[in-house]
């Protein structure tokens, strides 16, 4: 569904990505793991049109989308849940979800999908009229994922969903990510520092180090790899 070939990204004179290539099959969960500053978030930002690729190719559902504006990429059902959640702090939960649906015109679908999000994350239903900025980090992460689901995505990119969240809620959020993949058939590209969790829920993984793909393979094989264990799994 997504094919990235030899992607290079620079911030001014600083090269952030050095020829990243990866594939994400339709219906799968693929993870991108690596240390802070490895280029994981930059990869997602390039895929969603938030930063420009210096060179290389990004193909989504057979179409070249390299350097398309972000709003045009979203309209192709590719959605990015950014690091730090980025909820609209002064808007209520319900208003945040409505913002996610700004490209949708089918009111019946919007109502049905909102109900689905509330079933997926009951805590959001309890707080539907609460300002998003007053909620915990975990609740805001649920809201950021829920808002993305209101855009009717076929491909979901999640950037560090466990960041700054209580361990109990992290487990719950990852269970919901697997549920979304199974129930809605969403293809998911997951960027995550918690490599153990990421490799548990994904079928295939890439290890990114200083802007380059260092290793790739089935998640179970990466989890058993001594180098990965030493560097990322605390073994």
mmCIF file of C-alpha atoms in Angstrom:
data_model
loop_
_atom_site.group_PDB
_atom_site.id
_atom_site.type_symbol
_atom_site.label_atom_id
_atom_site.label_comp_id
_atom_site.label_asym_id
_atom_site.label_seq_id
_atom_site.Cartn_x
_atom_site.Cartn_y
_atom_site.Cartn_z
ATOM 1 C CA UNK A 1 0.000 0.000 0.000
ATOM 2 C CA UNK A 2 2.951 2.291 0.713
ATOM 3 C CA UNK A 3 6.344 2.070 -0.952
ATOM 4 C CA UNK A 4 9.202 4.400 -0.029
ATOM 5 C CA UNK A 5 12.327 4.289 -2.168
ATOM 6 C CA UNK A 6 15.657 5.976 -1.378
ATOM 7 C CA UNK A 7 14.102 8.860 0.567
ATOM 8 C CA UNK A 8 16.408 11.753 1.492
ATOM 9 C CA UNK A 9 15.322 14.649 3.738
ATOM 10 C CA UNK A 10 17.373 17.615 4.958
ATOM 11 C CA UNK A 11 16.727 20.441 7.395
ATOM 12 C CA UNK A 12 18.882 23.147 5.819
ATOM 13 C CA UNK A 13 22.455 21.825 5.836
ATOM 14 C CA UNK A 14 21.580 18.954 8.200
ATOM 15 C CA UNK A 15 20.747 15.657 6.495
ATOM 16 C CA UNK A 16 18.054 13.838 8.477
ATOM 17 C CA UNK A 17 17.301 10.859 6.211
ATOM 18 C CA UNK A 18 19.897 9.119 4.046
ATOM 19 C CA UNK A 19 18.129 6.914 1.493
ATOM 20 C CA UNK A 20 15.331 5.331 3.545
ATOM 21 C CA UNK A 21 13.417 2.567 1.738
ATOM 22 C CA UNK A 22 10.490 0.644 3.196
ATOM 23 C CA UNK A 23 7.229 -1.093 2.260
ATOM 24 C CA UNK A 24 3.940 -1.382 4.115
ATOM 25 C CA UNK A 25 1.583 -4.092 2.776
ATOM 26 C CA UNK A 26 -2.169 -3.431 2.815
ATOM 27 C CA UNK A 27 -3.886 -4.459 6.052
ATOM 28 C CA UNK A 28 -0.641 -4.870 8.014
ATOM 29 C CA UNK A 29 0.915 -3.197 11.044
ATOM 30 C CA UNK A 30 4.539 -2.277 10.307
ATOM 31 C CA UNK A 31 6.756 -0.621 12.891
ATOM 32 C CA UNK A 32 9.714 1.724 12.659
ATOM 33 C CA UNK A 33 11.916 1.620 15.754
ATOM 34 C CA UNK A 34 15.083 3.461 16.689
ATOM 35 C CA UNK A 35 16.689 5.788 19.210
ATOM 36 C CA UNK A 36 15.802 9.448 19.672
ATOM 37 C CA UNK A 37 17.018 11.487 16.705
ATOM 38 C CA UNK A 38 17.196 8.460 14.374
ATOM 39 C CA UNK A 39 14.796 10.077 11.893
ATOM 40 C CA UNK A 40 11.573 8.210 12.721
ATOM 41 C CA UNK A 41 9.348 11.288 13.050
ATOM 42 C CA UNK A 42 11.003 12.914 10.030
ATOM 43 C CA UNK A 43 10.087 9.844 7.961
ATOM 44 C CA UNK A 44 6.411 10.184 8.917
ATOM 45 C CA UNK A 45 6.446 13.936 8.338
ATOM 46 C CA UNK A 46 7.847 13.392 4.835
ATOM 47 C CA UNK A 47 5.212 10.751 4.093
ATOM 48 C CA UNK A 48 2.397 13.061 5.168
ATOM 49 C CA UNK A 49 3.724 16.109 3.300
ATOM 50 C CA UNK A 50 4.780 18.127 6.354
ATOM 51 C CA UNK A 51 8.431 18.237 5.264
ATOM 52 C CA UNK A 52 9.810 18.134 1.737
ATOM 53 C CA UNK A 53 11.784 15.216 0.379
ATOM 54 C CA UNK A 54 15.100 16.286 -1.150
ATOM 55 C CA UNK A 55 15.012 13.185 -3.352
ATOM 56 C CA UNK A 56 13.519 9.721 -3.514
ATOM 57 C CA UNK A 57 10.034 8.404 -4.142
ATOM 58 C CA UNK A 58 6.903 7.868 -2.035
ATOM 59 C CA UNK A 59 4.145 5.793 -3.654
ATOM 60 C CA UNK A 60 0.793 5.292 -1.951
ATOM 61 C CA UNK A 61 -1.821 2.907 -3.376
ATOM 62 C CA UNK A 62 0.093 2.937 -6.670
ATOM 63 C CA UNK A 63 0.189 6.757 -6.921
ATOM 64 C CA UNK A 64 3.273 8.951 -6.635
ATOM 65 C CA UNK A 65 2.637 11.326 -3.703
ATOM 66 C CA UNK A 66 6.183 12.636 -3.125
ATOM 67 C CA UNK A 67 5.988 16.286 -1.986
ATOM 68 C CA UNK A 68 2.232 16.581 -2.443
ATOM 69 C CA UNK A 69 0.788 19.185 -0.028
ATOM 70 C CA UNK A 70 -0.333 17.688 3.294
ATOM 71 C CA UNK A 71 -4.046 18.452 2.744
ATOM 72 C CA UNK A 72 -4.013 16.559 -0.560
ATOM 73 C CA UNK A 73 -2.366 13.554 1.105
ATOM 74 C CA UNK A 74 -5.033 13.514 3.855
ATOM 75 C CA UNK A 75 -7.744 13.619 1.178
ATOM 76 C CA UNK A 76 -6.291 10.356 -0.186
ATOM 77 C CA UNK A 77 -7.142 8.649 3.152
ATOM 78 C CA UNK A 78 -3.601 8.712 4.538
ATOM 79 C CA UNK A 79 -3.693 10.133 8.071
ATOM 80 C CA UNK A 80 -0.901 11.067 10.502
ATOM 81 C CA UNK A 81 -1.325 11.124 14.309
ATOM 82 C CA UNK A 82 1.634 13.326 15.299
ATOM 83 C CA UNK A 83 4.011 12.986 18.216
ATOM 84 C CA UNK A 84 2.735 15.010 21.163
ATOM 85 C CA UNK A 85 -0.917 14.391 20.183
ATOM 86 C CA UNK A 86 -1.602 17.997 19.051
ATOM 87 C CA UNK A 87 -5.232 18.069 20.192
ATOM 88 C CA UNK A 88 -7.097 21.393 20.034
ATOM 89 C CA UNK A 89 -6.779 22.206 23.738
ATOM 90 C CA UNK A 90 -9.619 24.751 23.955
ATOM 91 C CA UNK A 91 -12.117 22.605 22.060
ATOM 92 C CA UNK A 92 -14.174 19.825 23.636
ATOM 93 C CA UNK A 93 -13.641 16.149 22.867
ATOM 94 C CA UNK A 94 -16.663 16.180 20.560
ATOM 95 C CA UNK A 95 -15.440 19.302 18.750
ATOM 96 C CA UNK A 96 -11.987 17.742 18.265
ATOM 97 C CA UNK A 97 -13.608 14.683 16.684
ATOM 98 C CA UNK A 98 -15.695 16.938 14.427
ATOM 99 C CA UNK A 99 -12.482 18.647 13.272
ATOM 100 C CA UNK A 100 -11.179 15.229 12.209
ATOM 101 C CA UNK A 101 -14.234 14.820 9.992
ATOM 102 C CA UNK A 102 -13.851 18.151 8.160
ATOM 103 C CA UNK A 103 -13.433 16.452 4.745
ATOM 104 C CA UNK A 104 -16.381 14.100 5.277
ATOM 105 C CA UNK A 105 -19.829 14.988 3.931
ATOM 106 C CA UNK A 106 -21.900 11.963 4.979
ATOM 107 C CA UNK A 107 -23.495 12.957 8.291
ATOM 108 C CA UNK A 108 -24.810 9.449 8.953
ATOM 109 C CA UNK A 109 -21.281 8.027 8.518
ATOM 110 C CA UNK A 110 -19.823 10.723 10.806
ATOM 111 C CA UNK A 111 -22.369 9.866 13.527
ATOM 112 C CA UNK A 112 -21.692 6.140 13.148
ATOM 113 C CA UNK A 113 -17.900 6.586 13.233
ATOM 114 C CA UNK A 114 -18.166 8.895 16.277
ATOM 115 C CA UNK A 115 -20.119 6.148 18.053
ATOM 116 C CA UNK A 116 -17.416 3.652 17.046
ATOM 117 C CA UNK A 117 -14.706 5.894 18.553
ATOM 118 C CA UNK A 118 -16.741 6.213 21.785
ATOM 119 C CA UNK A 119 -17.089 2.408 21.924
ATOM 120 C CA UNK A 120 -13.376 2.014 21.281
ATOM 121 C CA UNK A 121 -12.457 4.603 23.940
ATOM 122 C CA UNK A 122 -15.327 4.798 26.498
ATOM 123 C CA UNK A 123 -13.388 7.420 28.446
ATOM 124 C CA UNK A 124 -13.862 9.860 25.552
ATOM 125 C CA UNK A 125 -17.638 9.373 25.737
ATOM 126 C CA UNK A 126 -17.510 10.192 29.460
ATOM 127 C CA UNK A 127 -15.621 13.402 28.637
ATOM 128 C CA UNK A 128 -17.247 14.392 25.347
ATOM 129 C CA UNK A 129 -18.057 17.920 26.564
ATOM 130 C CA UNK A 130 -14.747 18.434 28.388
ATOM 131 C CA UNK A 131 -12.007 20.696 27.001
ATOM 132 C CA UNK A 132 -9.278 18.468 25.535
ATOM 133 C CA UNK A 133 -6.499 20.476 27.186
ATOM 134 C CA UNK A 134 -7.746 19.504 30.671
ATOM 135 C CA UNK A 135 -7.402 15.743 30.038
ATOM 136 C CA UNK A 136 -4.501 13.429 30.857
ATOM 137 C CA UNK A 137 -1.845 12.537 28.271
ATOM 138 C CA UNK A 138 -3.363 9.097 27.773
ATOM 139 C CA UNK A 139 -6.845 10.514 27.220
ATOM 140 C CA UNK A 140 -5.457 13.053 24.753
ATOM 141 C CA UNK A 141 -3.727 10.209 22.870
ATOM 142 C CA UNK A 142 -7.056 8.368 22.639
ATOM 143 C CA UNK A 143 -8.604 11.568 21.308
ATOM 144 C CA UNK A 144 -5.826 12.079 18.732
ATOM 145 C CA UNK A 145 -6.379 8.537 17.409
ATOM 146 C CA UNK A 146 -10.165 8.994 17.489
ATOM 147 C CA UNK A 147 -9.905 12.296 15.604
ATOM 148 C CA UNK A 148 -7.811 10.546 12.942
ATOM 149 C CA UNK A 149 -10.447 7.812 12.577
ATOM 150 C CA UNK A 150 -13.047 10.498 11.790
ATOM 151 C CA UNK A 151 -11.071 11.393 8.644
ATOM 152 C CA UNK A 152 -12.036 7.956 7.222
ATOM 153 C CA UNK A 153 -8.424 6.805 6.768
ATOM 154 C CA UNK A 154 -7.279 3.694 4.960
ATOM 155 C CA UNK A 155 -3.676 4.183 6.124
ATOM 156 C CA UNK A 156 -2.840 5.412 9.619
ATOM 157 C CA UNK A 157 0.573 6.651 10.769
ATOM 158 C CA UNK A 158 1.070 6.783 14.543
ATOM 159 C CA UNK A 159 4.038 8.690 15.960
ATOM 160 C CA UNK A 160 5.060 7.639 19.495
ATOM 161 C CA UNK A 161 1.587 6.791 20.878
ATOM 162 C CA UNK A 162 3.101 5.653 24.216
ATOM 163 C CA UNK A 163 5.061 8.866 24.858
ATOM 164 C CA UNK A 164 4.394 10.392 28.291
ATOM 165 C CA UNK A 165 1.547 8.027 29.141
ATOM 166 C CA UNK A 166 0.978 5.913 32.269
ATOM 167 C CA UNK A 167 1.934 2.243 31.644
ATOM 168 C CA UNK A 168 -1.608 0.956 32.287
ATOM 169 C CA UNK A 169 -3.047 3.266 29.619
ATOM 170 C CA UNK A 170 -0.238 2.415 27.170
ATOM 171 C CA UNK A 171 -1.304 -1.251 27.223
ATOM 172 C CA UNK A 172 -4.938 -0.257 26.625
ATOM 173 C CA UNK A 173 -4.049 2.072 23.728
ATOM 174 C CA UNK A 174 -1.952 -0.593 22.005
ATOM 175 C CA UNK A 175 -4.793 -3.103 22.361
ATOM 176 C CA UNK A 176 -7.069 -0.579 20.638
ATOM 177 C CA UNK A 177 -4.517 -0.061 17.835
ATOM 178 C CA UNK A 178 -4.623 -3.810 17.101
ATOM 179 C CA UNK A 179 -8.432 -3.693 17.295
ATOM 180 C CA UNK A 180 -8.601 -0.833 14.768
ATOM 181 C CA UNK A 181 -6.348 -2.775 12.407
ATOM 182 C CA UNK A 182 -8.547 -5.879 12.652
ATOM 183 C CA UNK A 183 -12.019 -4.315 12.769
ATOM 184 C CA UNK A 184 -11.612 -1.463 10.291
ATOM 185 C CA UNK A 185 -8.967 -3.101 8.098
ATOM 186 C CA UNK A 186 -6.670 -0.105 8.516
ATOM 187 C CA UNK A 187 -3.070 -0.358 7.402
ATOM 188 C CA UNK A 188 -0.836 1.058 10.154
ATOM 189 C CA UNK A 189 2.720 2.399 10.183
ATOM 190 C CA UNK A 190 3.781 2.704 13.811
ATOM 191 C CA UNK A 191 6.735 4.754 15.059
ATOM 192 C CA UNK A 192 7.504 3.839 18.642
ATOM 193 C CA UNK A 193 10.362 4.076 21.137
ATOM 194 C CA UNK A 194 8.918 1.220 23.192
ATOM 195 C CA UNK A 195 10.390 -1.395 20.858
ATOM 196 C CA UNK A 196 9.039 -4.344 22.858
ATOM 197 C CA UNK A 197 5.449 -3.194 22.473
ATOM 198 C CA UNK A 198 5.890 -2.142 18.854
ATOM 199 C CA UNK A 199 7.361 -5.495 17.819
ATOM 200 C CA UNK A 200 4.632 -7.354 19.738
ATOM 201 C CA UNK A 201 1.773 -5.744 17.792
ATOM 202 C CA UNK A 202 3.402 -5.518 14.340
ATOM 203 C CA UNK A 203 4.107 -8.155 11.716
ATOM 204 C CA UNK A 204 7.221 -6.530 10.223
ATOM 205 C CA UNK A 205 9.728 -3.976 11.458
ATOM 206 C CA UNK A 206 12.493 -1.616 10.386
ATOM 207 C CA UNK A 207 15.306 -0.371 12.618
ATOM 208 C CA UNK A 208 16.322 3.197 11.822
ATOM 209 C CA UNK A 209 19.683 4.549 12.964
ATOM 210 C CA UNK A 210 21.000 8.046 12.141
ATOM 211 C CA UNK A 211 18.689 8.392 9.151
ATOM 212 C CA UNK A 212 19.389 4.961 7.612
ATOM 213 C CA UNK A 213 17.631 1.609 7.755
ATOM 214 C CA UNK A 214 20.028 -0.581 9.731
ATOM 215 C CA UNK A 215 17.927 -3.765 9.921
ATOM 216 C CA UNK A 216 14.568 -5.049 8.747
ATOM 217 C CA UNK A 217 12.597 -8.258 9.014
ATOM 218 C CA UNK A 218 9.584 -10.014 10.542
ATOM 219 C CA UNK A 219 8.931 -8.536 13.994
ATOM 220 C CA UNK A 220 9.516 -11.854 15.791
ATOM 221 C CA UNK A 221 12.938 -12.175 14.139
ATOM 222 C CA UNK A 222 13.910 -8.615 15.040
ATOM 223 C CA UNK A 223 12.820 -9.227 18.640
ATOM 224 C CA UNK A 224 15.113 -12.287 18.770
ATOM 225 C CA UNK A 225 18.059 -10.448 17.172
ATOM 226 C CA UNK A 226 20.865 -9.940 19.763
ATOM 227 C CA UNK A 227 21.759 -6.501 18.331
ATOM 228 C CA UNK A 228 18.146 -5.309 18.618
ATOM 229 C CA UNK A 229 17.840 -6.809 22.108
ATOM 230 C CA UNK A 230 20.971 -5.043 23.283
ATOM 231 C CA UNK A 231 20.223 -1.671 21.705
ATOM 232 C CA UNK A 232 16.435 -1.359 22.037
ATOM 233 C CA UNK A 233 14.928 -4.081 24.247
ATOM 234 C CA UNK A 234 17.018 -3.593 27.388
ATOM 235 C CA UNK A 235 18.432 -7.136 27.182
#
